[in-house]
């Protein structure tokens, strides 16, 4: 059943309100229209593009949450965080992030996203990476959206260490795994 423009635009507003991270491609598929139609609808409705929506949500929700580094120093956009427990970020791989000869993302971008998220999840003014163990599971290419989740696994109060597991996916397929040992000045529960 084909919807009227007005019906589609109302559903578009509701869909983006429910999930501000939905892409134009996903919206086009959902409403059986072209990506261009979705873009025109968004423009008419003054709904910003995905990147701006992500920045807006992150700025509103997490600006005062992240203590260990400025929000603009996190690689990728934080979309969810619970300090000393878990954090989630997304990173859109663009042409400047890949090798020209094969289109594969340079590893340091994936590592930087994972490492900065491991730092950001720490509820302390100072969090530093002591060591890490990482595995690049699958190549990432320009146009891919990397979703990275950091989970605090354990802590060592004597050494002031927190252990963070990080996993990155593209389209729900694992592309990167990391284990990070993080130094912090205060134990979990001591930070203010």
mmCIF file of C-alpha atoms in Angstrom, residues 12-145:
data_model
loop_
_atom_site.group_PDB
_atom_site.id
_atom_site.type_symbol
_atom_site.label_atom_id
_atom_site.label_comp_id
_atom_site.label_asym_id
_atom_site.label_seq_id
_atom_site.Cartn_x
_atom_site.Cartn_y
_atom_site.Cartn_z
ATOM 1 C CA UNK A 12 9.446 9.553 9.044
ATOM 2 C CA UNK A 13 9.265 11.976 11.989
ATOM 3 C CA UNK A 14 8.141 9.177 14.329
ATOM 4 C CA UNK A 15 10.779 6.740 13.065
ATOM 5 C CA UNK A 16 13.636 9.228 13.518
ATOM 6 C CA UNK A 17 12.304 10.226 16.949
ATOM 7 C CA UNK A 18 12.393 6.538 17.960
ATOM 8 C CA UNK A 19 15.838 5.952 16.443
ATOM 9 C CA UNK A 20 17.862 9.085 15.614
ATOM 10 C CA UNK A 21 20.635 6.836 14.235
ATOM 11 C CA UNK A 22 18.608 5.363 11.365
ATOM 12 C CA UNK A 23 20.232 5.983 7.970
ATOM 13 C CA UNK A 24 18.620 7.446 4.861
ATOM 14 C CA UNK A 25 19.163 4.080 3.132
ATOM 15 C CA UNK A 26 17.287 2.273 5.907
ATOM 16 C CA UNK A 27 14.476 4.816 5.776
ATOM 17 C CA UNK A 28 14.211 4.507 1.993
ATOM 18 C CA UNK A 29 13.925 0.720 2.294
ATOM 19 C CA UNK A 30 11.362 0.989 5.097
ATOM 20 C CA UNK A 31 9.113 3.351 3.133
ATOM 21 C CA UNK A 32 9.802 1.835 -0.328
ATOM 22 C CA UNK A 33 11.014 5.137 -1.768
ATOM 23 C CA UNK A 34 14.341 6.428 -3.056
ATOM 24 C CA UNK A 35 17.052 7.819 -0.819
ATOM 25 C CA UNK A 36 16.582 11.138 -2.631
ATOM 26 C CA UNK A 37 12.905 11.184 -1.609
ATOM 27 C CA UNK A 38 13.916 10.655 2.021
ATOM 28 C CA UNK A 39 16.464 13.479 1.772
ATOM 29 C CA UNK A 40 13.863 15.809 0.285
ATOM 30 C CA UNK A 41 11.388 14.856 3.026
ATOM 31 C CA UNK A 42 14.016 15.527 5.696
ATOM 32 C CA UNK A 43 14.823 18.908 4.144
ATOM 33 C CA UNK A 44 11.138 19.887 4.048
ATOM 34 C CA UNK A 45 10.735 18.797 7.671
ATOM 35 C CA UNK A 46 14.002 20.469 8.762
ATOM 36 C CA UNK A 47 15.376 17.143 10.015
ATOM 37 C CA UNK A 48 19.174 17.194 9.899
ATOM 38 C CA UNK A 49 21.242 14.483 8.242
ATOM 39 C CA UNK A 50 22.368 11.506 10.300
ATOM 40 C CA UNK A 51 25.790 12.881 11.206
ATOM 41 C CA UNK A 52 24.265 16.049 12.664
ATOM 42 C CA UNK A 53 21.597 14.060 14.548
ATOM 43 C CA UNK A 54 24.317 11.882 16.083
ATOM 44 C CA UNK A 55 26.364 14.908 17.154
ATOM 45 C CA UNK A 56 23.266 16.545 18.609
ATOM 46 C CA UNK A 57 22.300 13.451 20.626
ATOM 47 C CA UNK A 58 25.880 12.963 21.826
ATOM 48 C CA UNK A 59 26.277 16.609 22.822
ATOM 49 C CA UNK A 60 22.997 16.618 24.745
ATOM 50 C CA UNK A 61 23.427 13.290 26.479
ATOM 51 C CA UNK A 62 27.112 12.714 27.078
ATOM 52 C CA UNK A 63 28.899 16.049 27.270
ATOM 53 C CA UNK A 64 28.945 15.980 31.073
ATOM 54 C CA UNK A 65 29.229 12.196 31.343
ATOM 55 C CA UNK A 66 32.659 11.553 29.890
ATOM 56 C CA UNK A 67 35.311 12.604 32.405
ATOM 57 C CA UNK A 68 38.557 11.067 31.184
ATOM 58 C CA UNK A 69 38.843 13.026 27.923
ATOM 59 C CA UNK A 70 37.000 15.778 26.055
ATOM 60 C CA UNK A 71 34.069 14.437 24.018
ATOM 61 C CA UNK A 72 35.564 15.825 20.795
ATOM 62 C CA UNK A 73 38.679 13.678 21.346
ATOM 63 C CA UNK A 74 36.688 10.444 21.194
ATOM 64 C CA UNK A 75 37.122 8.824 17.790
ATOM 65 C CA UNK A 76 33.634 8.144 16.475
ATOM 66 C CA UNK A 77 30.412 9.382 18.023
ATOM 67 C CA UNK A 78 29.381 8.092 21.448
ATOM 68 C CA UNK A 79 25.743 7.057 21.295
ATOM 69 C CA UNK A 80 25.440 5.403 24.706
ATOM 70 C CA UNK A 81 27.546 5.318 27.867
ATOM 71 C CA UNK A 82 27.264 4.135 31.452
ATOM 72 C CA UNK A 83 30.533 4.996 33.168
ATOM 73 C CA UNK A 84 32.556 2.080 34.536
ATOM 74 C CA UNK A 85 30.145 -0.335 32.839
ATOM 75 C CA UNK A 86 29.737 0.051 29.075
ATOM 76 C CA UNK A 87 29.867 2.458 26.150
ATOM 77 C CA UNK A 88 28.838 2.399 22.501
ATOM 78 C CA UNK A 89 30.097 4.484 19.582
ATOM 79 C CA UNK A 90 29.764 4.603 15.826
ATOM 80 C CA UNK A 91 32.367 5.576 13.250
ATOM 81 C CA UNK A 92 31.578 6.109 9.583
ATOM 82 C CA UNK A 93 34.543 5.094 7.443
ATOM 83 C CA UNK A 94 35.190 7.639 4.695
ATOM 84 C CA UNK A 95 37.645 7.753 1.800
ATOM 85 C CA UNK A 96 40.282 9.555 3.887
ATOM 86 C CA UNK A 97 40.314 6.602 6.324
ATOM 87 C CA UNK A 98 41.217 3.931 3.753
ATOM 88 C CA UNK A 99 44.233 2.894 1.706
ATOM 89 C CA UNK A 100 43.828 4.233 -1.834
ATOM 90 C CA UNK A 101 45.053 1.081 -3.556
ATOM 91 C CA UNK A 102 42.547 -1.341 -1.997
ATOM 92 C CA UNK A 103 39.887 0.734 -0.191
ATOM 93 C CA UNK A 104 40.488 -1.021 3.137
ATOM 94 C CA UNK A 105 40.371 1.081 6.305
ATOM 95 C CA UNK A 106 43.694 1.778 7.974
ATOM 96 C CA UNK A 107 43.908 -0.149 11.218
ATOM 97 C CA UNK A 108 44.856 2.813 13.343
ATOM 98 C CA UNK A 109 41.385 4.311 12.841
ATOM 99 C CA UNK A 110 39.676 1.183 14.197
ATOM 100 C CA UNK A 111 42.183 0.996 17.045
ATOM 101 C CA UNK A 112 41.694 4.695 17.847
ATOM 102 C CA UNK A 113 37.926 4.271 18.023
ATOM 103 C CA UNK A 114 38.279 1.264 20.342
ATOM 104 C CA UNK A 115 40.997 2.803 22.511
ATOM 105 C CA UNK A 116 39.264 6.165 22.926
ATOM 106 C CA UNK A 117 36.031 4.379 23.879
ATOM 107 C CA UNK A 118 37.952 2.296 26.460
ATOM 108 C CA UNK A 119 39.275 5.570 27.912
ATOM 109 C CA UNK A 120 35.873 7.311 27.776
ATOM 110 C CA UNK A 121 34.077 4.550 29.703
ATOM 111 C CA UNK A 122 36.350 5.107 32.732
ATOM 112 C CA UNK A 123 34.766 7.281 35.441
ATOM 113 C CA UNK A 124 37.929 9.187 36.331
ATOM 114 C CA UNK A 125 39.651 12.435 35.387
ATOM 115 C CA UNK A 126 42.653 10.426 34.202
ATOM 116 C CA UNK A 127 42.531 7.131 32.342
ATOM 117 C CA UNK A 128 45.478 5.838 30.347
ATOM 118 C CA UNK A 129 46.009 2.715 28.300
ATOM 119 C CA UNK A 130 48.606 0.490 29.968
ATOM 120 C CA UNK A 131 48.490 -2.234 27.343
ATOM 121 C CA UNK A 132 46.188 -3.734 24.786
ATOM 122 C CA UNK A 133 45.727 -6.892 22.801
ATOM 123 C CA UNK A 134 43.850 -6.467 19.536
ATOM 124 C CA UNK A 135 42.741 -8.630 16.635
ATOM 125 C CA UNK A 136 41.639 -7.273 13.279
ATOM 126 C CA UNK A 137 39.093 -9.932 12.292
ATOM 127 C CA UNK A 138 37.804 -8.674 8.943
ATOM 128 C CA UNK A 139 38.623 -5.782 6.581
ATOM 129 C CA UNK A 140 36.536 -2.621 6.813
ATOM 130 C CA UNK A 141 35.934 -0.479 3.739
ATOM 131 C CA UNK A 142 34.906 3.083 2.901
ATOM 132 C CA UNK A 143 31.188 3.527 3.474
ATOM 133 C CA UNK A 144 31.064 1.020 6.331
ATOM 134 C CA UNK A 145 29.612 2.048 9.688
#
